[in-house]
Each structure stands twice: as C-alpha cells, then as structure tokens.
Short mmCIF file of C-alpha atoms and ligand atoms in Angstrom, two decimals:
data_model
loop_
_atom_site.label_atom_id
_atom_site.label_comp_id
_atom_site.label_asym_id
_atom_site.label_seq_id
_atom_site.Cartn_x
_atom_site.Cartn_y
_atom_site.Cartn_z
CA MET A 343 -0.03 0.04 0.02
CA VAL A 344 1.02 3.56 -0.65
CA GLY A 345 0.88 6.15 1.99
CA GLU A 346 -1.85 6.75 4.52
CA THR A 347 -5.42 5.42 4.54
CA LEU A 348 -7.61 7.68 2.30
CA GLN A 349 -10.69 8.99 3.99
CA ILE A 350 -14.08 9.11 2.17
CA GLY A 351 -17.04 11.27 2.92
CA LEU A 352 -20.30 9.92 1.55
CA ALA A 353 -23.29 12.25 1.13
CA GLY A 354 -26.50 10.32 0.55
CA LEU A 355 -27.54 6.90 1.74
CA GLY A 356 -30.46 6.19 -0.55
CA THR A 357 -30.57 3.40 -3.06
CA VAL A 358 -27.23 4.24 -4.82
CA GLY A 359 -25.63 5.57 -1.63
CA SER A 360 -26.18 2.30 0.22
CA GLY A 361 -25.02 0.30 -2.87
CA VAL A 362 -21.79 2.27 -2.86
CA TYR A 363 -21.27 1.87 0.75
CA GLU A 364 -21.84 -1.91 0.54
CA ALA A 365 -19.57 -2.24 -2.52
CA LEU A 366 -16.82 -0.32 -0.79
CA LEU A 367 -17.01 -2.72 2.14
CA ARG A 368 -17.69 -5.99 0.22
CA ASN A 369 -14.84 -5.50 -2.30
CA ARG A 370 -12.41 -3.77 -0.07
CA ASP A 371 -9.61 -6.32 -0.39
CA LEU A 372 -9.95 -6.40 -4.16
CA LEU A 373 -10.12 -2.61 -4.53
CA GLU A 374 -7.26 -1.97 -2.15
CA ALA A 375 -5.15 -4.57 -3.99
CA ARG A 376 -5.88 -3.14 -7.35
CA ALA A 377 -5.47 0.44 -6.36
CA GLN A 378 -2.59 -0.21 -3.93
CA ILE A 379 -4.26 2.18 -1.60
CA SER A 380 -6.21 1.64 1.63
CA TYR A 381 -9.39 3.52 2.42
CA GLN A 382 -12.03 4.14 4.96
CA VAL A 383 -15.48 5.69 4.88
CA ARG A 384 -15.14 8.25 7.59
CA ARG A 385 -18.47 10.11 7.60
CA ILE A 386 -21.88 9.71 5.99
CA ALA A 387 -24.29 12.61 5.54
CA VAL A 388 -27.93 11.65 5.52
CA ARG A 389 -31.20 13.69 5.62
CA ASP A 390 -32.64 11.84 8.60
CA LYS A 391 -30.41 9.96 11.06
CA THR A 392 -33.29 8.13 12.66
CA ARG A 393 -34.62 6.63 9.36
CA LYS A 394 -34.50 2.85 9.11
CA ARG A 395 -32.44 1.84 6.12
CA GLY A 396 -31.69 -1.29 4.21
CA VAL A 397 -27.95 -1.22 4.90
CA GLU A 398 -26.18 -1.77 8.20
CA VAL A 399 -24.10 1.28 9.03
CA ASP A 400 -22.13 2.28 12.12
CA GLU A 401 -24.39 4.93 13.55
CA THR A 402 -21.44 7.00 14.75
CA LEU A 403 -20.57 7.72 11.10
CA LEU A 404 -23.84 9.44 10.46
CA THR A 405 -24.36 13.19 10.37
CA ASP A 406 -27.43 15.16 9.09
CA ASP A 407 -25.30 18.05 7.91
CA TRP A 408 -23.27 17.58 4.69
CA ARG A 409 -21.08 20.56 5.81
CA ASP A 410 -19.49 18.17 8.23
CA LEU A 411 -17.92 16.26 5.34
CA VAL A 412 -16.61 19.45 3.70
CA ASP A 413 -15.35 20.93 6.97
CA ASP A 414 -13.55 17.75 8.07
CA ASP A 415 -9.92 18.22 7.03
CA GLU A 416 -9.29 14.49 7.36
CA ILE A 417 -11.70 13.72 4.48
CA ASP A 418 -9.88 13.41 1.16
CA ILE A 419 -12.72 12.65 -1.25
CA VAL A 420 -16.43 13.44 -1.21
CA ILE A 421 -19.03 11.34 -2.85
CA GLU A 422 -22.27 13.30 -3.76
CA LEU A 423 -25.37 11.07 -3.99
CA ILE A 424 -27.97 13.33 -2.45
CA GLY A 425 -29.69 14.20 -5.80
CA GLY A 426 -31.46 17.30 -6.69
CA THR A 427 -29.56 20.43 -7.72
CA THR A 428 -29.80 22.93 -4.83
CA GLU A 429 -27.98 21.31 -1.89
CA ALA A 430 -26.04 19.10 -4.22
CA TYR A 431 -24.66 22.13 -5.99
CA GLN A 432 -23.68 23.74 -2.68
CA LEU A 433 -21.96 20.55 -1.52
CA VAL A 434 -20.05 19.91 -4.65
CA ARG A 435 -19.02 23.54 -4.92
CA ALA A 436 -17.89 23.67 -1.26
CA ALA A 437 -15.96 20.45 -1.57
CA LEU A 438 -14.11 21.58 -4.69
CA GLU A 439 -13.39 24.96 -3.04
CA LYS A 440 -11.89 23.04 -0.23
CA GLY A 441 -9.60 21.03 -2.59
CA LYS A 442 -11.53 17.75 -2.19
CA PRO A 443 -12.15 15.67 -5.36
CA VAL A 444 -15.78 14.97 -5.82
CA VAL A 445 -17.51 11.93 -7.31
CA THR A 446 -21.14 12.39 -8.34
CA GLY A 447 -23.86 10.69 -10.40
CA ASN A 448 -26.00 13.65 -10.57
CA LYS A 449 -26.81 14.37 -14.22
CA ALA A 450 -29.32 17.13 -13.51
CA LEU A 451 -26.61 18.92 -11.46
CA LEU A 452 -24.21 18.77 -14.41
CA ALA A 453 -26.83 19.80 -16.91
CA GLU A 454 -27.63 22.96 -14.88
CA TYR A 455 -24.33 23.83 -13.28
CA GLY A 456 -21.72 21.98 -15.38
CA SER A 457 -20.06 25.08 -16.74
CA THR A 458 -19.61 26.61 -13.30
CA LEU A 459 -18.55 23.47 -11.65
CA PHE A 460 -15.88 22.57 -14.42
CA ARG A 461 -14.58 26.06 -14.29
CA LEU A 462 -14.11 25.85 -10.62
CA SER A 463 -12.56 22.37 -11.03
CA ARG A 464 -9.96 23.86 -13.43
CA GLU A 465 -9.31 26.96 -11.18
CA LYS A 466 -8.72 24.79 -8.13
CA GLY A 467 -7.04 21.89 -9.96
CA VAL A 468 -9.43 19.55 -8.27
CA PRO A 469 -11.27 16.92 -10.20
CA LEU A 470 -14.98 16.19 -10.49
CA TYR A 471 -15.80 12.67 -11.62
CA PHE A 472 -19.17 11.69 -13.00
CA GLU A 473 -19.19 8.21 -14.58
CA ALA A 474 -22.51 7.33 -12.95
CA SER A 475 -24.29 10.29 -14.45
CA CYS A 476 -24.79 8.62 -17.70
CA GLY A 477 -25.60 5.01 -18.75
CA GLY A 478 -25.52 3.64 -15.13
CA GLY A 479 -22.92 0.79 -15.07
CA ILE A 480 -21.74 1.38 -18.65
CA PRO A 481 -18.25 2.89 -18.58
CA ILE A 482 -19.03 5.44 -21.27
CA VAL A 483 -17.79 8.64 -19.57
CA GLN A 484 -14.25 7.25 -19.09
CA SER A 485 -14.40 5.67 -22.48
CA LEU A 486 -15.22 8.96 -24.27
CA GLN A 487 -12.75 10.93 -22.06
CA HIS A 488 -9.78 8.58 -22.26
CA SER A 489 -10.04 5.30 -24.27
CA LEU A 490 -11.50 6.98 -27.48
CA ILE A 491 -9.41 10.19 -27.00
CA CYS A 492 -7.69 9.61 -30.32
CA ASN A 493 -10.97 10.13 -32.29
CA LYS A 494 -12.93 12.94 -33.82
CA VAL A 495 -16.39 11.89 -32.95
CA SER A 496 -18.89 12.04 -35.83
CA ALA A 497 -21.90 10.73 -33.91
CA VAL A 498 -23.20 9.38 -30.59
CA VAL A 499 -26.47 7.67 -30.78
CA GLY A 500 -27.93 5.88 -27.77
CA ILE A 501 -30.69 4.54 -25.66
CA ILE A 502 -29.86 6.13 -22.30
CA ASN A 503 -33.07 5.99 -20.33
CA GLY A 504 -33.92 2.56 -18.94
CA THR A 505 -37.50 3.43 -17.78
CA SER A 506 -38.63 4.62 -21.18
CA ASN A 507 -36.88 1.66 -22.85
CA TYR A 508 -38.61 -0.75 -20.43
CA VAL A 509 -41.94 0.95 -21.28
CA LEU A 510 -41.47 0.84 -25.04
CA THR A 511 -40.32 -2.83 -24.81
CA ALA A 512 -43.37 -3.84 -22.75
CA MET A 513 -45.61 -1.95 -25.21
CA ASP A 514 -44.03 -3.68 -28.17
CA LYS A 515 -43.60 -7.26 -26.72
CA GLU A 516 -46.51 -7.49 -24.34
CA GLY A 517 -48.99 -5.13 -25.96
CA LEU A 518 -49.36 -3.03 -22.78
CA SER A 519 -50.50 0.55 -22.85
CA LEU A 520 -47.97 3.23 -21.91
CA ARG A 521 -49.66 3.71 -18.48
CA GLU A 522 -49.60 -0.09 -17.69
CA ALA A 523 -46.05 -0.39 -18.82
CA LEU A 524 -44.90 2.67 -16.73
CA GLN A 525 -46.61 1.24 -13.70
CA GLN A 526 -44.68 -1.96 -14.09
CA ALA A 527 -41.42 -0.03 -14.44
CA GLN A 528 -42.29 1.97 -11.23
CA SER A 529 -43.05 -1.18 -9.32
CA LEU A 530 -39.60 -2.50 -10.28
CA GLY A 531 -37.93 0.69 -9.12
CA TYR A 532 -36.50 1.85 -12.41
CA ALA A 533 -38.36 5.11 -12.84
CA GLU A 534 -37.14 8.39 -11.31
CA PRO A 535 -39.13 9.55 -8.26
CA ASP A 536 -40.94 11.75 -10.78
CA PRO A 537 -41.22 9.54 -13.89
CA LEU A 538 -42.23 12.54 -15.85
CA LEU A 539 -38.58 13.09 -16.78
CA ASP A 540 -38.19 9.45 -18.00
CA ILE A 541 -41.21 9.69 -20.14
CA ASN A 542 -40.90 13.26 -21.51
CA GLY A 543 -37.29 12.65 -22.51
CA TRP A 544 -35.54 15.10 -20.16
CA ASP A 545 -33.63 12.42 -18.16
CA ALA A 546 -32.19 11.21 -21.49
CA ALA A 547 -31.57 14.87 -22.47
CA HIS A 548 -29.50 15.53 -19.37
CA LYS A 549 -27.37 12.59 -20.09
CA GLY A 550 -27.22 13.47 -23.79
CA LEU A 551 -25.76 16.83 -22.85
CA ILE A 552 -23.08 15.09 -20.76
CA LEU A 553 -22.17 12.85 -23.75
CA ALA A 554 -22.04 15.84 -26.10
CA MET A 555 -19.77 17.69 -23.63
CA LEU A 556 -17.45 14.77 -23.42
CA ALA A 557 -17.36 14.25 -27.25
CA TYR A 558 -17.06 17.89 -28.23
CA GLY A 559 -15.24 19.56 -25.37
CA ALA A 560 -17.58 22.10 -23.84
CA PRO A 561 -20.65 22.05 -21.57
CA LEU A 562 -23.90 22.82 -23.36
CA GLY A 563 -27.01 24.35 -21.81
CA SER A 564 -30.48 22.63 -22.06
CA GLU A 565 -31.50 25.09 -24.74
CA ALA A 566 -29.06 23.31 -27.10
CA ILE A 567 -31.10 20.09 -27.14
CA SER A 568 -34.48 19.40 -28.77
CA VAL A 569 -36.48 16.99 -26.70
CA THR A 570 -39.56 14.89 -27.41
CA GLY A 571 -40.77 12.24 -25.12
CA ILE A 572 -42.62 8.95 -25.61
CA GLU A 573 -46.00 10.15 -24.27
CA HIS A 574 -47.90 10.11 -27.55
CA ILE A 575 -46.85 6.70 -28.73
CA GLU A 576 -49.55 4.05 -28.92
CA PRO A 577 -49.51 0.27 -29.28
CA VAL A 578 -50.66 0.72 -32.93
CA ASP A 579 -47.33 2.46 -33.75
CA PHE A 580 -45.53 -0.70 -32.88
CA SER A 581 -47.55 -2.78 -35.27
CA PHE A 582 -46.76 -0.33 -38.06
CA ALA A 583 -43.12 -0.28 -37.08
CA ARG A 584 -42.84 -4.13 -37.07
CA ARG A 585 -44.51 -4.49 -40.41
CA LEU A 586 -42.19 -1.82 -41.90
CA GLY A 587 -39.07 -3.60 -40.48
CA TYR A 588 -38.37 -1.27 -37.44
CA THR A 589 -38.53 -1.04 -33.67
CA ILE A 590 -39.32 2.12 -31.74
CA LYS A 591 -36.72 3.40 -29.35
CA LEU A 592 -36.16 6.71 -27.58
CA LEU A 593 -32.88 7.82 -28.94
CA VAL A 594 -30.45 10.53 -28.06
CA VAL A 595 -28.81 11.63 -31.28
CA ILE A 596 -25.61 13.71 -31.21
CA ARG A 597 -24.18 14.32 -34.68
CA TYR A 598 -21.46 16.73 -35.78
CA HIS A 599 -22.18 18.52 -39.10
CA GLU A 600 -18.69 19.45 -40.31
CA ARG A 601 -19.92 21.63 -43.12
CA ARG A 602 -21.91 23.77 -40.81
CA ASN A 603 -19.57 23.33 -37.88
CA ALA A 604 -22.60 22.64 -35.75
CA LEU A 605 -23.98 19.93 -33.44
CA GLU A 606 -27.29 18.20 -34.02
CA LEU A 607 -28.50 17.27 -30.55
CA ARG A 608 -31.87 15.76 -29.88
CA VAL A 609 -33.86 13.25 -27.96
CA GLN A 610 -36.80 11.81 -29.91
CA PRO A 611 -38.70 8.47 -30.22
CA SER A 612 -37.39 6.97 -33.39
CA PHE A 613 -37.70 4.07 -35.83
CA VAL A 614 -34.56 1.89 -35.55
CA PRO A 615 -34.00 -0.71 -38.30
CA GLN A 616 -34.59 -4.17 -36.99
CA GLN A 617 -31.09 -5.21 -38.22
CA HIS A 618 -29.38 -2.51 -36.16
CA LEU A 619 -28.00 -3.65 -32.77
CA LEU A 620 -29.72 -0.79 -30.93
CA SER A 621 -33.08 -2.35 -31.90
CA LYS A 622 -32.20 -5.41 -29.80
CA VAL A 623 -31.62 -3.42 -26.59
CA ASP A 624 -34.63 -4.18 -24.54
CA GLY A 625 -36.02 -3.57 -21.11
CA VAL A 626 -34.05 -1.45 -18.65
CA PHE A 627 -30.85 -1.98 -20.67
CA ASN A 628 -29.04 1.03 -22.26
CA ALA A 629 -26.68 1.13 -25.18
CA ILE A 630 -24.62 3.83 -26.74
CA ALA A 631 -23.02 3.85 -30.20
CA VAL A 632 -20.02 6.05 -30.68
CA CYS A 633 -18.56 6.63 -34.12
CA GLY A 634 -15.01 7.93 -34.29
CA ASP A 635 -12.90 8.67 -37.33
CA ILE A 636 -10.20 6.27 -36.32
CA VAL A 637 -11.99 3.60 -34.34
CA GLY A 638 -15.12 3.39 -36.54
CA GLU A 639 -18.34 2.32 -34.73
CA THR A 640 -18.28 1.03 -31.16
CA ILE A 641 -21.31 0.08 -29.03
CA PHE A 642 -21.44 0.05 -25.29
CA TYR A 643 -24.22 -2.00 -23.64
CA GLY A 644 -25.34 -2.63 -20.07
CA ARG A 645 -27.64 -1.73 -17.23
CA GLY A 646 -28.37 1.91 -17.33
CA ALA A 647 -30.00 2.13 -13.87
CA GLY A 648 -30.33 0.38 -10.61
CA LYS A 649 -28.42 0.25 -7.36
CA ASN A 650 -25.52 -2.03 -8.27
CA PRO A 651 -24.70 -0.94 -11.83
CA THR A 652 -24.70 2.70 -10.69
CA SER A 653 -22.62 1.84 -7.62
CA SER A 654 -20.13 0.10 -9.87
CA ALA A 655 -19.64 3.32 -11.79
CA VAL A 656 -19.40 5.48 -8.62
CA VAL A 657 -16.79 3.17 -6.96
CA GLY A 658 -14.79 3.15 -10.17
CA ASP A 659 -14.55 6.82 -9.90
CA VAL A 660 -13.74 6.71 -6.27
CA VAL A 661 -10.79 4.42 -6.92
CA LEU A 662 -9.66 6.81 -9.73
CA ALA A 663 -9.93 9.68 -7.29
CA MET A 664 -7.90 7.78 -4.70
CA ARG A 665 -5.15 7.01 -7.15
CA GLU A 666 -4.96 10.59 -8.35
CA CYS A 667 -4.97 11.95 -4.73
CA ARG A 668 -1.46 10.40 -4.70
CA LEU A 669 -0.28 12.44 -7.61
CA PRO A 670 -0.46 16.07 -6.42
CA GLY A 671 -1.00 18.59 -9.28
CA TYR A 672 -2.26 15.89 -11.68
CA HIS A 673 -5.72 14.58 -12.40
CA THR A 674 -7.70 13.14 -15.33
CA GLY A 675 -11.06 14.72 -14.40
CA PHE A 676 -12.82 16.42 -17.27
CA LEU A 677 -11.79 19.93 -18.25
CA PRO A 678 -13.53 21.76 -21.04
CA TYR A 679 -11.13 22.20 -24.11
CA ALA A 680 -13.44 23.80 -26.62
CA GLU A 681 -14.43 27.38 -26.68
CA GLY A 682 -18.11 26.48 -27.20
CA VAL A 683 -20.10 24.32 -29.54
CA LYS A 684 -22.72 25.73 -31.92
CA ALA A 685 -26.00 23.78 -31.80
CA LEU A 686 -27.78 23.19 -35.12
CA PRO A 687 -31.44 24.41 -34.84
CA VAL A 688 -33.75 21.44 -34.79
CA GLU A 689 -35.74 22.83 -37.74
CA ALA A 690 -32.57 22.36 -39.84
CA THR A 691 -32.02 18.76 -38.92
CA GLU A 692 -32.94 16.21 -41.56
CA THR A 693 -34.20 12.59 -41.44
CA SER A 694 -36.83 10.46 -43.06
CA CYS A 695 -39.97 10.30 -40.85
CA TYR A 696 -42.91 8.12 -39.95
CA VAL A 697 -46.14 10.20 -39.51
CA ARG A 698 -49.42 8.64 -38.29
CA PHE A 699 -52.58 10.54 -38.58
CA ARG A 700 -55.94 9.63 -37.31
CA VAL A 701 -58.28 10.39 -40.19
CA LYS A 702 -61.93 10.15 -41.23
CA ASP A 703 -62.11 7.05 -43.35
CA CYS A 704 -63.36 8.50 -46.60
CA HIS A 705 -62.43 8.87 -50.22
CA GLY A 706 -59.68 11.32 -51.02
CA VAL A 707 -58.19 11.56 -47.57
CA ILE A 708 -54.83 10.08 -48.68
CA ALA A 709 -54.76 12.37 -51.65
CA SER A 710 -55.45 15.50 -49.72
CA ILE A 711 -52.54 14.79 -47.28
CA ALA A 712 -50.26 13.71 -50.05
CA THR A 713 -51.00 16.96 -51.92
CA ILE A 714 -49.85 19.08 -48.96
CA PHE A 715 -46.72 17.09 -48.54
CA SER A 716 -45.98 17.57 -52.23
CA GLN A 717 -46.78 21.35 -51.95
CA HIS A 718 -43.98 21.46 -49.26
CA ASP A 719 -41.61 19.46 -51.34
CA ILE A 720 -41.77 16.34 -49.16
CA GLY A 721 -41.53 13.01 -50.87
CA ILE A 722 -43.57 10.07 -49.75
CA ALA A 723 -41.88 6.67 -49.72
CA ALA A 724 -44.98 4.65 -48.72
CA THR A 725 -48.39 4.83 -47.07
CA SER A 726 -50.16 2.31 -44.96
CA SER A 727 -53.61 2.09 -43.42
CA ALA A 728 -54.25 -1.57 -42.68
CA GLU A 729 -57.73 -2.59 -41.54
CA GLY A 730 -56.12 -4.51 -38.73
CA GLU A 731 -54.80 -1.32 -37.11
CA HIS A 732 -58.26 0.31 -36.94
CA ASP A 733 -58.87 1.48 -33.36
CA GLY A 734 -62.51 0.37 -33.49
CA THR A 735 -64.11 3.69 -33.67
CA GLU A 736 -66.58 3.58 -36.54
CA GLY A 737 -65.61 5.72 -39.48
CA TRP A 738 -61.92 6.43 -38.36
CA ASN A 739 -58.67 4.87 -39.20
CA HIS A 740 -54.92 5.32 -38.83
CA LEU A 741 -53.09 6.45 -41.86
CA VAL A 742 -49.27 6.23 -41.94
CA PHE A 743 -46.94 8.14 -44.26
CA MET A 744 -43.35 7.16 -44.58
CA LEU A 745 -41.58 10.29 -45.70
CA HIS A 746 -38.30 10.68 -47.66
CA VAL A 747 -35.51 12.72 -45.95
CA CYS A 748 -36.81 16.26 -45.21
CA CYS A 749 -35.99 19.12 -42.85
CA TRP A 750 -37.75 19.11 -39.53
CA GLY A 751 -38.84 22.70 -40.05
CA GLN A 752 -40.26 21.91 -43.53
CA LEU A 753 -42.17 18.98 -42.05
CA GLN A 754 -43.62 21.09 -39.20
CA GLU A 755 -44.97 23.60 -41.86
CA ALA A 756 -46.61 20.84 -43.85
CA LEU A 757 -48.11 19.39 -40.65
CA GLY A 758 -49.53 22.85 -39.81
CA ASP A 759 -51.45 22.79 -43.07
CA ILE A 760 -52.50 19.14 -42.71
CA ARG A 761 -53.91 19.75 -39.29
CA LYS A 762 -56.42 22.15 -40.90
CA LEU A 763 -57.98 19.38 -42.98
CA PRO A 764 -61.40 18.50 -41.67
CA THR A 765 -60.59 14.83 -42.23
CA VAL A 766 -57.60 14.82 -39.87
CA VAL A 767 -58.35 14.43 -36.16
CA GLY A 768 -55.98 15.22 -33.19
CA GLU A 769 -52.25 15.38 -33.23
CA PRO A 770 -50.19 13.27 -35.66
CA VAL A 771 -47.53 11.02 -34.16
CA VAL A 772 -44.12 11.77 -35.76
CA LEU A 773 -41.15 9.51 -35.37
CA ARG A 774 -37.78 9.97 -36.89
CA ILE A 775 -36.37 7.17 -38.92
CA GLU A 776 -32.72 6.91 -38.01
CA SER A 777 -30.31 6.09 -40.79
CA PHE A 778 -27.22 5.36 -38.61
CA GLN A 779 -24.93 7.02 -41.21
CA THR A 780 -21.61 7.37 -39.47
CA SER A 781 -20.78 10.75 -40.92
N1 HSE B 515 -34.56 6.79 -14.32
C1 HSE B 515 -33.29 6.56 -15.01
C2 HSE B 515 -33.51 5.62 -16.13
C3 HSE B 515 -32.26 5.97 -14.10
O1 HSE B 515 -34.65 5.14 -16.22
O2 HSE B 515 -32.65 5.41 -16.93
C4 HSE B 515 -31.16 6.83 -13.67
O3 HSE B 515 -30.63 7.63 -14.67
#
C-alpha cells in the first residue's frame, strides 16, 4: 500500500448511496489490492439520522449536515449522492473549493451547473468525476474521455433512459398501454421519483448533454437540445413499425455536421431498423453507439439504472480519485477544451420520418394529405392504413406516411397545413427514422 489510508465522505445513503457503501465494504480487499491504496468511509451525511435503512451502518458515522464532510480536514474525497440540484450544488462547490475531489452521479446537477463546476474544477485543480451520471454501469464517460481520446467523434447515438426503454419494450412485446408499462417500471424501481422526466425525454436529455460535452469539449445548456418524449406513442405504432421492419426506441442523437460546424442534438422516439444492434436493446438496458474517425463504430451496452450498476460506476470513480490523490498537481477529471459548440437548430435537422394521422375514413383523404406534402416538397416513400390497425371507432382509421428525408422545419410547416384538413383528427404522431450514417 502507498501512503496513509484515504478518508471518504459519503453524502446520501439512498438506493445508490447504500449500494456504494456496501460495494466499498464488500470488495475492499480487491479494490485496495488493485489500487494499492487503503481507504475508509469516515463520515456519511444523511437527511434523517433516525430513518430505518436497508444497509447496516455504524451509527457514529452518520451526520445530518453535509457541511461536516466538507469541513472535516481529514476527508480526502467526497461522494455526492444526495440528488437534486440545490444542496447538491452547494455541497459539490464547497468540496471543490476546499480542494476535495468529488464523485457524483447527478446528471441534472451537471446539466444545470456543469459550466460553473468545471470552471471551478479547473481553477482549483481539483477533479470532478461523474461516470455514474450517464448510462448507469456502462463505462461510457471514461471511454469517451480517455479510451477514445484519439478520435474525432462524428456521432453518438444511444438509448440512455432505462425506464422509457422498459416501457417501449413492454408496449412492443406485451402489447401493454404506456400507462400499464410505466406502472410496471415503477413497481420494479426503475423510474425516477418523478417519472415525468423519464417519459418526457428530459432524463435522457440531461445524459445526452453530458455525452455531447465529453465528445465535443464544452458544456452545453439545455437550450441546445431538442427533446420529445414517448408520451404520444400508442400500441398501434409498434404494429406499423414491425410491419415496416423497424423497432421504436427513444434515442439521443448527437451528430456533428462538419460543413456547418454545428452539433445536432436531440432526444426523440425513433424508428430503428430491426437489423441494427440498438433495436435489440430491450427492457431497462441502455446502449450507446459512438462513431469515431479512427476507431469506426463502437457500441457500449449494459444496465443503465439500478443500485448495483450505478454503484459500480461510482466506486470506479472513487478508486480513480484515490489514485490521483497520490499524484499532487495531476488529475484526469474532465476539463472543457473547446471554446463552445454551436447547436444546429432542430428545424434544420434532416431525417426520413414516420407520420401517423388519425383520419376520417373517406375517399380522397390520402390524396389531400399527399398533396400538402408535395406542396412542401416532401416526398412520400410509402403509405399504410391496414384494416387490422383500426382502433375500433366507426368511421376512423390510422393512416401512416413514410416520408423521404426532409428538414424538420419543412415537415412542421406541412403538418401545420395538414392539421387544418377536416378529415384529420387530433395530433399526428411523428417518429424519426434513424439512418445510422456514420458521418
Ligand atoms: N430513471 C433513470 C432511467 C435511471 O430510467 O434510466 C437513472 O438515470
């Protein structure tokens, strides 16, 4: 072993916090042997000291004030797992100010305060590690930051929200409604306390902003990303997708457009070709495809949520922090290296699309919609309106258009005109068809 025993302060003893505590104890011998460093959890900050918890902890370690971790000069490393952005921000900031490396899994914190915290990290020369903030147990942060450092990244495309993927899989494979599938995900503990962020795409967006920052070198604000959730998808969309050779996935798409020197950054439910590996990623699993100019396409797959996978990522960072504590003046934590990245307006992004309308089942309805698409210069690759997909309401049917590649803005204008047709009812469901071009 090298030097003295390193002292860890843990803030938060919820699901992930207890997982981290247990992993640090259970695999102590292995971790100490691998890192050649001994460690001890010195203090644990919790909201309520009297609460019964699922992990056995020496009560004398507990405090209900996270400042005790920051103010304790013996503590070398702070792990932030309290969640939220208010107190978590104060804690991370205070720890970095005090020169203590911080490990966090808090994606919302990085989405909101990433720029400030990384600036502070640079000023103080103190690292902030965040492997657990994206993809749960998948080592994507370290991979983008270090293993793939050689590459100019042309695209990152991934499924990075386990709950929505679980919901989409259950809708597809078991024919459940969105609400039934979400209840199942909640009862299994996958969803966020407020599952709204899982369903409306913002949990994936926060993670997407982190991936974009790693791949392109500068934190981006939430205004840079266009976000659509899965709330409007219905079981009928899966039948159409299957018949057309696709699966529906909520994708984060990050693509660099060299000609415009701008980044396409969006979270949207999308058609994924059945032959592509991402279409096979089911349930709570996540997968992230990274395309680099030197490495080509790589795909990272694993559990994107849950106590143990997330704890694995946190403890990996803790060991890294411990090793780097032994190297004063040096660390491998993320430091922005780009001046800023220009985001491509979503209206200018281009893909083929699937559009499903609910229409009055009468003569001329296909022609009237097709005419409007044509007026907006949008080509139609195929239409579909199978009897079997009828929702049972007399006189109405689903009508699907598969469109050639067009601009999102152009499509929105066409849809604005189509909505005015008396034969079209309610909001159309629009899904991107991802091409998986690597450049
Ligand atoms: N609720 C998240 C998900 C887990 O479903 O992926 C943590 O990020």
